[in-house]
């Protein structure tokens, strides 16, 4: 009980912190989206370490966050890295997608480009889930989720 209360307080404080930062749009992770509950939010150096580990090398970004969601038989992860500039974020997104598409060892397939409220989303499948990668301003997002939840997670971020 105390653990849940502490987690809620941290989430609320973190949300207010994000809302107070007007330098660039930052995600405010909802506590629940389509039956998936936010179970862990990693920020700061821990998030940067997780992002670097995901890529297998150090990525030149200003900050990052990783949100983990779980529900009945479903799970989702939202990775966010904030670049130093919008151009950096755009270039990093394009390079990432190109490398994933061209790699013969890539576990990903079925690449598509879709749009949502003017945001270009790269959609693909792999490792038993669906994936969306997109950029908003200086922030690059990678959502990994089951097909039933990914659209709702994306809409909660894009708007």
Short mmCIF file of N, CA and C in Angstrom, two decimals:
data_model
loop_
_atom_site.label_atom_id
_atom_site.label_comp_id
_atom_site.label_asym_id
_atom_site.label_seq_id
_atom_site.Cartn_x
_atom_site.Cartn_y
_atom_site.Cartn_z
N UNK A 1 0.82 -1.19 0.00
CA UNK A 1 0.00 0.00 0.00
C UNK A 1 0.87 1.26 0.00
N UNK A 2 1.87 1.26 0.89
CA UNK A 2 2.76 2.41 0.98
C UNK A 2 3.55 2.57 -0.33
N UNK A 3 3.93 1.44 -0.92
CA UNK A 3 4.67 1.48 -2.19
C UNK A 3 3.82 2.13 -3.29
N UNK A 4 2.55 1.75 -3.39
CA UNK A 4 1.65 2.34 -4.39
C UNK A 4 1.47 3.83 -4.15
N UNK A 5 1.32 4.23 -2.89
CA UNK A 5 1.14 5.64 -2.56
C UNK A 5 2.39 6.43 -2.94
N UNK A 6 3.55 5.88 -2.63
CA UNK A 6 4.81 6.55 -2.96
C UNK A 6 4.94 6.69 -4.48
N UNK A 7 4.59 5.62 -5.21
CA UNK A 7 4.66 5.64 -6.67
C UNK A 7 3.73 6.71 -7.24
N UNK A 8 2.53 6.83 -6.68
CA UNK A 8 1.57 7.84 -7.14
C UNK A 8 2.09 9.25 -6.89
N UNK A 9 2.67 9.47 -5.72
CA UNK A 9 3.19 10.80 -5.38
C UNK A 9 4.33 11.16 -6.33
N UNK A 10 5.24 10.21 -6.58
CA UNK A 10 6.34 10.47 -7.50
C UNK A 10 5.80 10.78 -8.89
N UNK A 11 4.82 10.00 -9.34
CA UNK A 11 4.23 10.23 -10.67
C UNK A 11 3.60 11.62 -10.75
N UNK A 12 2.86 12.02 -9.72
CA UNK A 12 2.20 13.33 -9.72
C UNK A 12 3.24 14.45 -9.73
N UNK A 13 4.27 14.32 -8.90
CA UNK A 13 5.32 15.34 -8.87
C UNK A 13 6.05 15.41 -10.21
N UNK A 14 6.32 14.24 -10.79
CA UNK A 14 7.00 14.21 -12.08
C UNK A 14 6.13 14.86 -13.15
N UNK A 15 4.83 14.59 -13.12
CA UNK A 15 3.91 15.19 -14.09
C UNK A 15 3.90 16.71 -13.97
N UNK A 16 3.86 17.22 -12.73
CA UNK A 16 3.88 18.67 -12.55
C UNK A 16 5.20 19.26 -13.03
N UNK A 17 6.30 18.54 -12.79
CA UNK A 17 7.59 19.01 -13.27
C UNK A 17 7.57 19.13 -14.80
N UNK A 18 7.05 18.09 -15.46
CA UNK A 18 7.00 18.12 -16.93
C UNK A 18 6.11 19.25 -17.43
N UNK A 19 5.00 19.46 -16.78
CA UNK A 19 4.09 20.52 -17.21
C UNK A 19 4.73 21.90 -17.03
N UNK A 20 5.62 22.02 -16.06
CA UNK A 20 6.27 23.30 -15.81
C UNK A 20 7.41 23.60 -16.75
N UNK A 21 7.89 22.62 -17.48
CA UNK A 21 9.00 22.81 -18.41
C UNK A 21 8.44 23.18 -19.77
N UNK A 22 8.51 24.44 -20.11
CA UNK A 22 7.93 24.89 -21.38
C UNK A 22 8.94 24.98 -22.51
N UNK A 23 10.17 24.50 -22.28
CA UNK A 23 11.18 24.62 -23.32
C UNK A 23 10.84 23.78 -24.54
N UNK A 24 10.27 22.61 -24.35
CA UNK A 24 9.85 21.77 -25.47
C UNK A 24 8.76 20.84 -24.96
N UNK A 25 7.94 20.31 -25.87
CA UNK A 25 6.87 19.44 -25.41
C UNK A 25 7.44 18.18 -24.78
N UNK A 26 7.07 17.89 -23.55
CA UNK A 26 7.51 16.69 -22.87
C UNK A 26 6.31 15.81 -22.61
N UNK A 27 6.50 14.51 -22.68
CA UNK A 27 5.36 13.64 -22.47
C UNK A 27 4.92 13.62 -21.03
N UNK A 28 3.65 13.55 -20.82
CA UNK A 28 3.10 13.30 -19.49
C UNK A 28 2.46 11.93 -19.60
N UNK A 29 3.06 10.95 -18.98
CA UNK A 29 2.58 9.59 -19.10
C UNK A 29 1.35 9.38 -18.23
N UNK A 30 0.27 8.97 -18.86
CA UNK A 30 -0.96 8.71 -18.13
C UNK A 30 -0.78 7.47 -17.27
N UNK A 31 -1.45 7.46 -16.13
CA UNK A 31 -1.34 6.32 -15.22
C UNK A 31 -1.96 5.06 -15.80
N UNK A 32 -3.00 5.24 -16.63
CA UNK A 32 -3.65 4.09 -17.24
C UNK A 32 -4.11 4.44 -18.64
N UNK A 33 -3.82 3.55 -19.56
CA UNK A 33 -4.23 3.73 -20.96
C UNK A 33 -4.77 2.39 -21.45
N UNK A 34 -6.06 2.38 -21.78
CA UNK A 34 -6.71 1.19 -22.31
C UNK A 34 -6.43 -0.07 -21.49
N UNK A 35 -6.55 0.03 -20.19
CA UNK A 35 -6.34 -1.12 -19.32
C UNK A 35 -4.90 -1.40 -18.96
N UNK A 36 -3.97 -0.66 -19.55
CA UNK A 36 -2.56 -0.80 -19.20
C UNK A 36 -2.22 0.22 -18.12
N UNK A 37 -1.59 -0.23 -17.06
CA UNK A 37 -1.22 0.66 -15.96
C UNK A 37 0.28 0.97 -16.03
N UNK A 38 0.61 2.23 -15.75
CA UNK A 38 2.02 2.63 -15.68
C UNK A 38 2.62 1.97 -14.44
N UNK A 39 3.58 1.08 -14.65
CA UNK A 39 4.17 0.34 -13.53
C UNK A 39 5.57 0.82 -13.18
N UNK A 40 6.25 1.49 -14.13
CA UNK A 40 7.59 2.00 -13.85
C UNK A 40 7.90 3.14 -14.80
N UNK A 41 8.54 4.17 -14.26
CA UNK A 41 8.98 5.30 -15.07
C UNK A 41 10.44 5.56 -14.73
N UNK A 42 11.30 5.47 -15.72
CA UNK A 42 12.74 5.68 -15.52
C UNK A 42 13.11 7.02 -16.14
N UNK A 43 13.83 7.83 -15.40
CA UNK A 43 14.24 9.15 -15.87
C UNK A 43 15.73 9.36 -15.57
N UNK A 44 16.23 10.51 -15.96
CA UNK A 44 17.60 10.90 -15.63
C UNK A 44 18.65 9.99 -16.22
N UNK A 45 19.74 9.81 -15.46
CA UNK A 45 20.87 9.00 -15.93
C UNK A 45 20.46 7.55 -16.17
N UNK A 46 19.56 7.03 -15.35
CA UNK A 46 19.11 5.65 -15.54
C UNK A 46 18.44 5.48 -16.89
N UNK A 47 17.64 6.48 -17.30
CA UNK A 47 16.97 6.41 -18.60
C UNK A 47 17.99 6.51 -19.73
N UNK A 48 18.96 7.40 -19.60
CA UNK A 48 19.99 7.52 -20.63
C UNK A 48 20.78 6.21 -20.75
N UNK A 49 21.09 5.59 -19.61
CA UNK A 49 21.78 4.30 -19.64
C UNK A 49 20.94 3.24 -20.35
N UNK A 50 19.64 3.21 -20.07
CA UNK A 50 18.75 2.24 -20.72
C UNK A 50 18.66 2.49 -22.22
N UNK A 51 18.60 3.75 -22.63
CA UNK A 51 18.54 4.10 -24.06
C UNK A 51 19.84 3.71 -24.75
N UNK A 52 20.97 3.97 -24.11
CA UNK A 52 22.26 3.59 -24.69
C UNK A 52 22.38 2.07 -24.79
N UNK A 53 21.88 1.36 -23.77
CA UNK A 53 21.92 -0.10 -23.79
C UNK A 53 21.05 -0.64 -24.92
N UNK A 54 19.89 -0.04 -25.14
CA UNK A 54 18.99 -0.45 -26.22
C UNK A 54 19.70 -0.35 -27.57
N UNK A 55 20.48 0.72 -27.76
CA UNK A 55 21.16 0.95 -29.02
C UNK A 55 22.52 0.24 -29.11
N UNK A 56 23.02 -0.23 -27.98
CA UNK A 56 24.32 -0.89 -27.98
C UNK A 56 25.49 0.07 -28.07
N UNK A 57 25.19 1.36 -27.90
CA UNK A 57 26.25 2.38 -27.93
C UNK A 57 25.69 3.66 -27.31
N UNK A 58 26.60 4.62 -27.05
CA UNK A 58 26.18 5.89 -26.47
C UNK A 58 25.52 6.74 -27.56
N UNK A 59 24.32 7.22 -27.25
CA UNK A 59 23.56 8.07 -28.15
C UNK A 59 23.67 9.51 -27.65
N UNK A 60 23.92 10.44 -28.53
CA UNK A 60 24.09 11.84 -28.15
C UNK A 60 22.73 12.52 -27.99
N UNK A 61 22.17 12.42 -26.80
CA UNK A 61 20.88 13.05 -26.51
C UNK A 61 20.98 13.83 -25.19
N UNK A 62 20.08 14.80 -25.05
CA UNK A 62 20.08 15.66 -23.86
C UNK A 62 19.45 14.97 -22.65
N UNK A 63 18.37 14.22 -22.89
CA UNK A 63 17.68 13.54 -21.79
C UNK A 63 16.85 12.40 -22.34
N UNK A 64 16.29 11.63 -21.42
CA UNK A 64 15.46 10.51 -21.84
C UNK A 64 14.54 10.04 -20.75
N UNK A 65 13.55 9.25 -21.15
CA UNK A 65 12.60 8.64 -20.22
C UNK A 65 12.18 7.30 -20.80
N UNK A 66 11.85 6.37 -19.92
CA UNK A 66 11.31 5.08 -20.34
C UNK A 66 10.13 4.78 -19.43
N UNK A 67 8.96 4.54 -20.05
CA UNK A 67 7.75 4.22 -19.29
C UNK A 67 7.34 2.78 -19.60
N UNK A 68 7.07 2.02 -18.55
CA UNK A 68 6.65 0.63 -18.69
C UNK A 68 5.20 0.50 -18.25
N UNK A 69 4.38 -0.10 -19.11
CA UNK A 69 2.97 -0.32 -18.83
C UNK A 69 2.69 -1.83 -18.82
N UNK A 70 1.74 -2.24 -17.98
CA UNK A 70 1.32 -3.64 -17.95
C UNK A 70 -0.18 -3.72 -17.72
N UNK A 71 -0.77 -4.77 -18.29
CA UNK A 71 -2.18 -5.05 -18.09
C UNK A 71 -2.39 -6.54 -18.20
N UNK A 72 -3.63 -6.95 -18.32
CA UNK A 72 -3.93 -8.38 -18.41
C UNK A 72 -3.34 -8.97 -19.68
N UNK A 73 -2.25 -9.70 -19.53
CA UNK A 73 -1.61 -10.36 -20.66
C UNK A 73 -0.96 -9.42 -21.66
N UNK A 74 -0.89 -8.14 -21.37
CA UNK A 74 -0.30 -7.17 -22.29
C UNK A 74 0.76 -6.36 -21.56
N UNK A 75 1.71 -5.89 -22.35
CA UNK A 75 2.71 -4.96 -21.81
C UNK A 75 3.12 -4.00 -22.91
N UNK A 76 3.63 -2.88 -22.51
CA UNK A 76 4.06 -1.86 -23.47
C UNK A 76 5.20 -1.07 -22.86
N UNK A 77 6.05 -0.55 -23.74
CA UNK A 77 7.16 0.30 -23.31
C UNK A 77 7.18 1.52 -24.21
N UNK A 78 7.39 2.69 -23.60
CA UNK A 78 7.53 3.93 -24.35
C UNK A 78 8.91 4.49 -24.03
N UNK A 79 9.75 4.53 -25.04
CA UNK A 79 11.10 5.09 -24.93
C UNK A 79 11.04 6.51 -25.48
N UNK A 80 11.64 7.46 -24.78
CA UNK A 80 11.69 8.84 -25.26
C UNK A 80 13.10 9.36 -25.08
N UNK A 81 13.66 9.91 -26.15
CA UNK A 81 14.95 10.59 -26.03
C UNK A 81 14.77 12.00 -26.56
N UNK A 82 15.28 12.95 -25.82
CA UNK A 82 15.21 14.34 -26.27
C UNK A 82 16.57 14.77 -26.77
N UNK A 83 16.61 15.17 -28.02
CA UNK A 83 17.85 15.60 -28.66
C UNK A 83 18.14 17.06 -28.29
N UNK A 84 19.32 17.51 -28.69
CA UNK A 84 19.70 18.89 -28.41
C UNK A 84 19.03 19.88 -29.36
N UNK A 85 18.56 19.38 -30.51
CA UNK A 85 17.85 20.25 -31.45
C UNK A 85 16.85 19.41 -32.25
N UNK A 86 15.90 20.11 -32.88
CA UNK A 86 14.92 19.43 -33.72
C UNK A 86 15.61 18.74 -34.90
N UNK A 87 16.62 19.41 -35.48
CA UNK A 87 17.35 18.80 -36.60
C UNK A 87 18.06 17.52 -36.18
N UNK A 88 18.67 17.54 -34.99
CA UNK A 88 19.32 16.32 -34.47
C UNK A 88 18.30 15.19 -34.33
N UNK A 89 17.13 15.51 -33.77
CA UNK A 89 16.10 14.50 -33.56
C UNK A 89 15.63 13.92 -34.89
N UNK A 90 15.44 14.79 -35.87
CA UNK A 90 15.00 14.34 -37.19
C UNK A 90 16.04 13.42 -37.81
N UNK A 91 17.30 13.83 -37.75
CA UNK A 91 18.39 13.04 -38.32
C UNK A 91 18.53 11.69 -37.60
N UNK A 92 18.46 11.71 -36.27
CA UNK A 92 18.57 10.46 -35.51
C UNK A 92 17.45 9.49 -35.86
N UNK A 93 16.24 10.01 -36.03
CA UNK A 93 15.10 9.16 -36.38
C UNK A 93 15.31 8.53 -37.75
N UNK A 94 15.69 9.34 -38.72
CA UNK A 94 15.89 8.83 -40.09
C UNK A 94 17.01 7.80 -40.15
N UNK A 95 18.11 8.05 -39.45
CA UNK A 95 19.24 7.11 -39.44
C UNK A 95 18.82 5.79 -38.79
N UNK A 96 18.10 5.88 -37.67
CA UNK A 96 17.65 4.67 -36.97
C UNK A 96 16.77 3.81 -37.86
N UNK A 97 15.79 4.42 -38.51
CA UNK A 97 14.88 3.67 -39.38
C UNK A 97 15.65 3.06 -40.55
N UNK A 98 16.54 3.82 -41.15
CA UNK A 98 17.31 3.31 -42.29
C UNK A 98 18.16 2.11 -41.89
N UNK A 99 18.85 2.21 -40.75
CA UNK A 99 19.69 1.10 -40.29
C UNK A 99 18.85 -0.14 -39.99
N UNK A 100 17.68 0.07 -39.39
CA UNK A 100 16.82 -1.07 -39.07
C UNK A 100 16.33 -1.75 -40.35
N UNK A 101 15.96 -0.96 -41.34
CA UNK A 101 15.46 -1.52 -42.60
C UNK A 101 16.54 -2.25 -43.38
N UNK A 102 17.77 -1.73 -43.35
CA UNK A 102 18.84 -2.29 -44.17
C UNK A 102 19.58 -3.46 -43.50
N UNK A 103 19.48 -3.58 -42.20
CA UNK A 103 20.20 -4.63 -41.49
C UNK A 103 19.63 -6.00 -41.82
N UNK A 104 20.49 -6.91 -42.23
CA UNK A 104 20.05 -8.27 -42.53
C UNK A 104 19.73 -9.04 -41.25
N UNK A 105 20.24 -8.56 -40.11
CA UNK A 105 19.99 -9.22 -38.83
C UNK A 105 18.82 -8.61 -38.07
N UNK A 106 18.19 -7.62 -38.63
CA UNK A 106 17.08 -6.94 -37.95
C UNK A 106 15.91 -7.89 -37.71
N UNK A 107 15.37 -7.89 -36.50
CA UNK A 107 14.20 -8.73 -36.22
C UNK A 107 12.88 -8.06 -36.63
N UNK A 108 12.97 -6.92 -37.32
CA UNK A 108 11.78 -6.13 -37.64
C UNK A 108 11.40 -6.27 -39.11
N UNK A 109 10.09 -6.16 -39.38
CA UNK A 109 9.58 -6.28 -40.74
C UNK A 109 8.28 -5.48 -40.87
N UNK A 110 7.68 -5.55 -42.06
CA UNK A 110 6.39 -4.90 -42.32
C UNK A 110 6.41 -3.40 -42.05
N UNK A 111 7.44 -2.73 -42.55
CA UNK A 111 7.57 -1.29 -42.34
C UNK A 111 6.48 -0.53 -43.10
N UNK A 112 5.89 0.45 -42.42
CA UNK A 112 4.90 1.34 -43.05
C UNK A 112 5.10 2.73 -42.47
N UNK A 113 4.69 3.72 -43.23
CA UNK A 113 4.64 5.09 -42.71
C UNK A 113 3.18 5.47 -42.61
N UNK A 114 2.80 5.95 -41.43
CA UNK A 114 1.43 6.41 -41.21
C UNK A 114 1.49 7.80 -40.62
N UNK A 115 0.40 8.51 -40.67
CA UNK A 115 0.35 9.86 -40.12
C UNK A 115 -0.74 9.98 -39.08
N UNK A 116 -0.48 10.78 -38.07
CA UNK A 116 -1.47 11.07 -37.03
C UNK A 116 -1.28 12.51 -36.61
N UNK A 117 -2.27 13.34 -36.87
CA UNK A 117 -2.21 14.76 -36.52
C UNK A 117 -0.92 15.43 -37.01
N UNK A 118 -0.53 15.12 -38.24
CA UNK A 118 0.65 15.75 -38.83
C UNK A 118 1.97 15.15 -38.41
N UNK A 119 1.96 14.08 -37.62
CA UNK A 119 3.19 13.43 -37.18
C UNK A 119 3.42 12.19 -38.04
N UNK A 120 4.63 12.07 -38.62
CA UNK A 120 4.98 10.89 -39.40
C UNK A 120 5.41 9.78 -38.44
N UNK A 121 4.71 8.65 -38.53
CA UNK A 121 4.97 7.51 -37.66
C UNK A 121 5.48 6.35 -38.50
N UNK A 122 6.62 5.79 -38.08
CA UNK A 122 7.15 4.60 -38.73
C UNK A 122 6.63 3.41 -37.93
N UNK A 123 5.87 2.55 -38.60
CA UNK A 123 5.24 1.40 -37.98
C UNK A 123 5.92 0.13 -38.49
N UNK A 124 6.15 -0.83 -37.60
CA UNK A 124 6.71 -2.11 -38.02
C UNK A 124 6.44 -3.16 -36.95
N UNK A 125 6.72 -4.39 -37.29
CA UNK A 125 6.48 -5.51 -36.38
C UNK A 125 7.80 -6.20 -36.09
N UNK A 126 7.82 -6.88 -34.94
CA UNK A 126 9.00 -7.65 -34.59
C UNK A 126 9.02 -8.03 -33.13
N UNK A 127 9.64 -9.14 -32.83
CA UNK A 127 9.80 -9.61 -31.46
C UNK A 127 8.45 -9.76 -30.75
N UNK A 128 7.43 -10.17 -31.50
CA UNK A 128 6.13 -10.46 -30.92
C UNK A 128 5.26 -9.24 -30.63
N UNK A 129 5.71 -8.05 -31.03
CA UNK A 129 4.93 -6.85 -30.77
C UNK A 129 4.95 -5.92 -31.98
N UNK A 130 4.17 -4.85 -31.87
CA UNK A 130 4.21 -3.79 -32.88
C UNK A 130 5.03 -2.64 -32.33
N UNK A 131 5.58 -1.85 -33.24
CA UNK A 131 6.46 -0.76 -32.85
C UNK A 131 6.11 0.48 -33.66
N UNK A 132 6.11 1.63 -32.99
CA UNK A 132 5.95 2.92 -33.64
C UNK A 132 7.13 3.79 -33.24
N UNK A 133 7.76 4.39 -34.22
CA UNK A 133 8.81 5.39 -33.96
C UNK A 133 8.37 6.69 -34.61
N UNK A 134 8.45 7.78 -33.86
CA UNK A 134 8.09 9.08 -34.41
C UNK A 134 8.81 10.17 -33.64
N UNK A 135 8.76 11.37 -34.22
CA UNK A 135 9.42 12.53 -33.62
C UNK A 135 8.42 13.67 -33.46
N UNK A 136 8.49 14.32 -32.32
CA UNK A 136 7.74 15.55 -32.08
C UNK A 136 8.76 16.55 -31.56
N UNK A 137 9.01 17.59 -32.36
CA UNK A 137 10.00 18.60 -32.01
C UNK A 137 11.36 17.93 -31.78
N UNK A 138 11.92 18.09 -30.58
CA UNK A 138 13.23 17.52 -30.28
C UNK A 138 13.15 16.11 -29.69
N UNK A 139 11.95 15.60 -29.49
CA UNK A 139 11.77 14.31 -28.83
C UNK A 139 11.50 13.19 -29.83
N UNK A 140 12.22 12.08 -29.66
CA UNK A 140 12.04 10.89 -30.47
C UNK A 140 11.40 9.82 -29.59
N UNK A 141 10.33 9.22 -30.09
CA UNK A 141 9.57 8.22 -29.33
C UNK A 141 9.67 6.87 -30.02
N UNK A 142 9.74 5.82 -29.21
CA UNK A 142 9.63 4.45 -29.70
C UNK A 142 8.64 3.76 -28.78
N UNK A 143 7.49 3.40 -29.33
CA UNK A 143 6.48 2.68 -28.56
C UNK A 143 6.51 1.22 -29.00
N UNK A 144 6.56 0.34 -28.04
CA UNK A 144 6.49 -1.10 -28.28
C UNK A 144 5.28 -1.61 -27.50
N UNK A 145 4.35 -2.27 -28.21
CA UNK A 145 3.14 -2.74 -27.54
C UNK A 145 2.46 -3.81 -28.39
N UNK A 146 1.46 -4.45 -27.80
CA UNK A 146 0.62 -5.37 -28.55
C UNK A 146 -0.25 -4.55 -29.50
N UNK A 147 -0.71 -5.17 -30.56
CA UNK A 147 -1.43 -4.43 -31.60
C UNK A 147 -2.69 -3.75 -31.06
N UNK A 148 -3.34 -4.29 -30.07
CA UNK A 148 -4.55 -3.68 -29.55
C UNK A 148 -4.31 -2.40 -28.78
N UNK A 149 -3.11 -2.23 -28.22
CA UNK A 149 -2.85 -1.09 -27.34
C UNK A 149 -2.01 0.02 -27.99
N UNK A 150 -1.29 -0.30 -29.04
CA UNK A 150 -0.29 0.65 -29.55
C UNK A 150 -0.94 1.95 -30.05
N UNK A 151 -2.09 1.86 -30.71
CA UNK A 151 -2.72 3.08 -31.22
C UNK A 151 -3.15 4.01 -30.09
N UNK A 152 -3.70 3.44 -29.02
CA UNK A 152 -4.11 4.27 -27.87
C UNK A 152 -2.93 4.92 -27.19
N UNK A 153 -1.83 4.18 -27.05
CA UNK A 153 -0.62 4.76 -26.46
C UNK A 153 -0.10 5.89 -27.32
N UNK A 154 -0.09 5.68 -28.61
CA UNK A 154 0.38 6.71 -29.54
C UNK A 154 -0.51 7.95 -29.45
N UNK A 155 -1.82 7.77 -29.47
CA UNK A 155 -2.74 8.90 -29.39
C UNK A 155 -2.59 9.67 -28.08
N UNK A 156 -2.25 8.96 -27.00
CA UNK A 156 -2.07 9.65 -25.71
C UNK A 156 -0.88 10.58 -25.73
N UNK A 157 0.07 10.34 -26.62
CA UNK A 157 1.26 11.18 -26.73
C UNK A 157 1.08 12.24 -27.81
N UNK A 158 0.63 11.83 -28.99
CA UNK A 158 0.52 12.74 -30.12
C UNK A 158 -0.62 13.72 -29.93
N UNK A 159 -1.70 13.26 -29.35
CA UNK A 159 -2.82 14.18 -29.10
C UNK A 159 -4.12 13.73 -29.67
#
